Amino acid sequence: MSPSPLAQLDQQTAELLSTIDALTSLDALRDVEATLTGKRSVLAALQKSLGSLEPDERRAAGAELQEARRVVTAAFDERRRLLERDARLESLESDRLDLGDVVTPDVVRPLAPGHPSLVAITQRELEDVFVAMGFTVADGPEVETDWYNFEALNIPPAHPARGMWDTFYVDLGEPETVVLRTHTSPSQIHLMEEAVAKGTLPIHAVMPGRCFRRDTPDASHLYAFHQIEGLVVDRGITFGDLAGTIETFTRAYFGPDITSRLRPGYFPFTEPSAEFEVTCTICRGEGCRTCSFTGWIELGGCGVLDPAVFDAVGIDSTQWSGFAFGFGVDRCGQMRHQLTDMRALTENDTRFLEQLS
Ligand code: FA5
């Protein structure tokens, strides 16, 4: 009888188990997998050799070999499980962040307190200048009917001057046309109506607030911006009073180096009307991108109140006269702080904001 092909099985199994035991990495384990438990293994070769045995012997040897394969495969799987666990622990350890490394005193310092935005600061400074000149401060709604934003200001429907203000319309399901106010001038109307109703003329007031236009944002335009409106209604008011007020304001707010100029302009609610400009504080009049290379920045419009506006609110224009102005708060802040681009006011860049604290 020929020697059984499984004569060395115990020893071969023991060798396989000790090879498995000696594996120390998953890479090594993958490299030898085929020779330990796969098609190229000793046990697979033995399996093939059983074909030469008698059926009875083959059955017995087959069972023996199967048991050896179970033991070797179980040892192999267990080794793989342990190596995988070790690899996982190792990667957790290397990824672990030591809090002592990342929490520096800088990070845990108390949060700096907030502070008003440049626009709020500017608005307050402008109010202070005008209060010192004898004006009171009032406000008006940001959402207006067409009548307040346009018609009462002598801008009837379809009037070409409406093109001066690219308007956001609000659909409240009301029969009246409702808009986000395009300027603070409708607050003139509210104030005059109130003064007429209460019999409190004359008026010397400024009305700061937010306005909205479908303007494309650029270095000197935002679509939500701020204006401060001025309104004087009294007896014997002339264009000279307006010019003097503008000049006094310019010197008080920007300092003696900055000059103002009034250029003829057009607004339907004032006659005569003017554009109010100041020397560009960024280039000091030399010309730059911010002032479109003119050396001047337009701050706003102004003029003597048109009698048609007095008629709309029921003020007798033979007894009373007045002037109004409206200029950009954001633009005043931009010029005062020499900001080349107004969009910095809305971008929440902390490097910019921290300079204001
Ligand atoms: C007006 O809005 C008139 N209501 C001003 C006025 C009041 C005239 C009273 C006469 C009497 P204007 O459209 O030119 O005018 O705007 C006035 C100022 O608001 C501008 O000069 C500018 O400083 C500011 N402004 C206008 N549009 C923007 C914008 N999109 N972004 C930032 N500032 C703006």
PDB file of N, CA, C and O in Angstrom, residues 182-206:
ATOM      1  N   THR A 182     -37.726 104.571  -3.098  1.00  0.00           N
ATOM      2  CA  THR A 182     -36.499 104.699  -3.887  1.00  0.00           C
ATOM      3  C   THR A 182     -35.632 105.843  -3.372  1.00  0.00           C
ATOM      4  O   THR A 182     -34.495 106.003  -3.798  1.00  0.00           O
ATOM      5  N   HIS A 183     -36.217 106.657  -2.496  1.00  0.00           N
ATOM      6  CA  HIS A 183     -35.481 107.775  -1.893  1.00  0.00           C
ATOM      7  C   HIS A 183     -36.189 108.155  -0.598  1.00  0.00           C
ATOM      8  O   HIS A 183     -37.288 107.650  -0.312  1.00  0.00           O
ATOM      9  N   THR A 184     -35.566 109.015   0.210  1.00  0.00           N
ATOM     10  CA  THR A 184     -36.209 109.423   1.471  1.00  0.00           C
ATOM     11  C   THR A 184     -37.153 110.610   1.256  1.00  0.00           C
ATOM     12  O   THR A 184     -37.815 111.043   2.198  1.00  0.00           O
ATOM     13  N   SER A 185     -37.279 111.098   0.008  1.00  0.00           N
ATOM     14  CA  SER A 185     -38.132 112.270  -0.230  1.00  0.00           C
ATOM     15  C   SER A 185     -39.600 112.076   0.181  1.00  0.00           C
ATOM     16  O   SER A 185     -40.237 113.045   0.606  1.00  0.00           O
ATOM     17  N   PRO A 186     -40.185 110.835   0.090  1.00  0.00           N
ATOM     18  CA  PRO A 186     -41.573 110.718   0.559  1.00  0.00           C
ATOM     19  C   PRO A 186     -41.727 111.077   2.037  1.00  0.00           C
ATOM     20  O   PRO A 186     -42.825 111.468   2.471  1.00  0.00           O
ATOM     21  N   SER A 187     -40.639 111.009   2.812  1.00  0.00           N
ATOM     22  CA  SER A 187     -40.792 111.401   4.221  1.00  0.00           C
ATOM     23  C   SER A 187     -41.038 112.908   4.351  1.00  0.00           C
ATOM     24  O   SER A 187     -41.607 113.364   5.345  1.00  0.00           O
ATOM     25  N   GLN A 188     -40.649 113.692   3.321  1.00  0.00           N
ATOM     26  CA  GLN A 188     -41.032 115.123   3.301  1.00  0.00           C
ATOM     27  C   GLN A 188     -42.558 115.248   3.344  1.00  0.00           C
ATOM     28  O   GLN A 188     -43.115 116.072   4.067  1.00  0.00           O
ATOM     29  N   ILE A 189     -43.201 114.409   2.522  1.00  0.00           N
ATOM     30  CA  ILE A 189     -44.668 114.502   2.398  1.00  0.00           C
ATOM     31  C   ILE A 189     -45.326 114.150   3.730  1.00  0.00           C
ATOM     32  O   ILE A 189     -46.210 114.865   4.215  1.00  0.00           O
ATOM     33  N   HIS A 190     -44.870 113.036   4.356  1.00  0.00           N
ATOM     34  CA  HIS A 190     -45.435 112.646   5.656  1.00  0.00           C
ATOM     35  C   HIS A 190     -45.275 113.779   6.674  1.00  0.00           C
ATOM     36  O   HIS A 190     -46.199 114.088   7.427  1.00  0.00           O
ATOM     37  N   LEU A 191     -44.097 114.380   6.683  1.00  0.00           N
ATOM     38  CA  LEU A 191     -43.807 115.409   7.689  1.00  0.00           C
ATOM     39  C   LEU A 191     -44.660 116.653   7.462  1.00  0.00           C
ATOM     40  O   LEU A 191     -45.204 117.243   8.412  1.00  0.00           O
ATOM     41  N   MET A 192     -44.803 117.031   6.166  1.00  0.00           N
ATOM     42  CA  MET A 192     -45.615 118.231   5.872  1.00  0.00           C
ATOM     43  C   MET A 192     -47.082 117.970   6.186  1.00  0.00           C
ATOM     44  O   MET A 192     -47.765 118.818   6.763  1.00  0.00           O
ATOM     45  N   GLU A 193     -47.571 116.759   5.843  1.00  0.00           N
ATOM     46  CA  GLU A 193     -48.983 116.428   6.148  1.00  0.00           C
ATOM     47  C   GLU A 193     -49.229 116.515   7.661  1.00  0.00           C
ATOM     48  O   GLU A 193     -50.240 117.053   8.108  1.00  0.00           O
ATOM     49  N   GLU A 194     -48.277 115.974   8.411  1.00  0.00           N
ATOM     50  CA  GLU A 194     -48.434 115.963   9.875  1.00  0.00           C
ATOM     51  C   GLU A 194     -48.429 117.397  10.425  1.00  0.00           C
ATOM     52  O   GLU A 194     -49.253 117.754  11.282  1.00  0.00           O
ATOM     53  N   ALA A 195     -47.504 118.231   9.893  1.00  0.00           N
ATOM     54  CA  ALA A 195     -47.404 119.608  10.380  1.00  0.00           C
ATOM     55  C   ALA A 195     -48.679 120.386  10.047  1.00  0.00           C
ATOM     56  O   ALA A 195     -49.155 121.197  10.851  1.00  0.00           O
ATOM     57  N   VAL A 196     -49.227 120.105   8.855  1.00  0.00           N
ATOM     58  CA  VAL A 196     -50.469 120.790   8.465  1.00  0.00           C
ATOM     59  C   VAL A 196     -51.597 120.348   9.405  1.00  0.00           C
ATOM     60  O   VAL A 196     -52.353 121.154   9.947  1.00  0.00           O
ATOM     61  N   ALA A 197     -51.687 119.021   9.636  1.00  0.00           N
ATOM     62  CA  ALA A 197     -52.759 118.492  10.476  1.00  0.00           C
ATOM     63  C   ALA A 197     -52.661 119.029  11.910  1.00  0.00           C
ATOM     64  O   ALA A 197     -53.671 119.327  12.544  1.00  0.00           O
ATOM     65  N   LYS A 198     -51.439 119.149  12.413  1.00  0.00           N
ATOM     66  CA  LYS A 198     -51.266 119.583  13.805  1.00  0.00           C
ATOM     67  C   LYS A 198     -51.043 121.083  13.939  1.00  0.00           C
ATOM     68  O   LYS A 198     -50.919 121.594  15.055  1.00  0.00           O
ATOM     69  N   GLY A 199     -50.917 121.758  12.767  1.00  0.00           N
ATOM     70  CA  GLY A 199     -50.665 123.203  12.814  1.00  0.00           C
ATOM     71  C   GLY A 199     -49.295 123.516  13.401  1.00  0.00           C
ATOM     72  O   GLY A 199     -49.159 124.468  14.179  1.00  0.00           O
ATOM     73  N   THR A 200     -48.284 122.695  13.049  1.00  0.00           N
ATOM     74  CA  THR A 200     -46.960 122.891  13.670  1.00  0.00           C
ATOM     75  C   THR A 200     -45.902 123.428  12.703  1.00  0.00           C
ATOM     76  O   THR A 200     -44.712 123.281  12.950  1.00  0.00           O
ATOM     77  N   LEU A 201     -46.307 124.006  11.562  1.00  0.00           N
ATOM     78  CA  LEU A 201     -45.305 124.657  10.687  1.00  0.00           C
ATOM     79  C   LEU A 201     -44.664 125.782  11.510  1.00  0.00           C
ATOM     80  O   LEU A 201     -45.346 126.359  12.370  1.00  0.00           O
ATOM     81  N   PRO A 202     -43.421 126.158  11.297  1.00  0.00           N
ATOM     82  CA  PRO A 202     -42.471 125.715  10.279  1.00  0.00           C
ATOM     83  C   PRO A 202     -41.842 124.352  10.583  1.00  0.00           C
ATOM     84  O   PRO A 202     -42.024 123.815  11.678  1.00  0.00           O
ATOM     85  N   ILE A 203     -41.072 123.847   9.577  1.00  0.00           N
ATOM     86  CA  ILE A 203     -40.361 122.571   9.726  1.00  0.00           C
ATOM     87  C   ILE A 203     -38.870 122.806   9.452  1.00  0.00           C
ATOM     88  O   ILE A 203     -38.512 123.463   8.462  1.00  0.00           O
ATOM     89  N   HIS A 204     -38.039 122.277  10.315  1.00  0.00           N
ATOM     90  CA  HIS A 204     -36.590 122.203  10.041  1.00  0.00           C
ATOM     91  C   HIS A 204     -36.188 120.801  10.482  1.00  0.00           C
ATOM     92  O   HIS A 204     -35.963 120.580  11.679  1.00  0.00           O
ATOM     93  N   ALA A 205     -36.138 119.858   9.563  1.00  0.00           N
ATOM     94  CA  ALA A 205     -35.931 118.464   9.981  1.00  0.00           C
ATOM     95  C   ALA A 205     -35.037 117.711   9.010  1.00  0.00           C
ATOM     96  O   ALA A 205     -34.978 118.040   7.810  1.00  0.00           O
ATOM     97  N   VAL A 206     -34.362 116.692   9.546  1.00  0.00           N
ATOM     98  CA  VAL A 206     -33.675 115.721   8.659  1.00  0.00           C
ATOM     99  C   VAL A 206     -34.298 114.356   8.915  1.00  0.00           C
ATOM    100  O   VAL A 206     -34.708 114.050  10.043  1.00  0.00           O
TER     101      VAL A 206
END
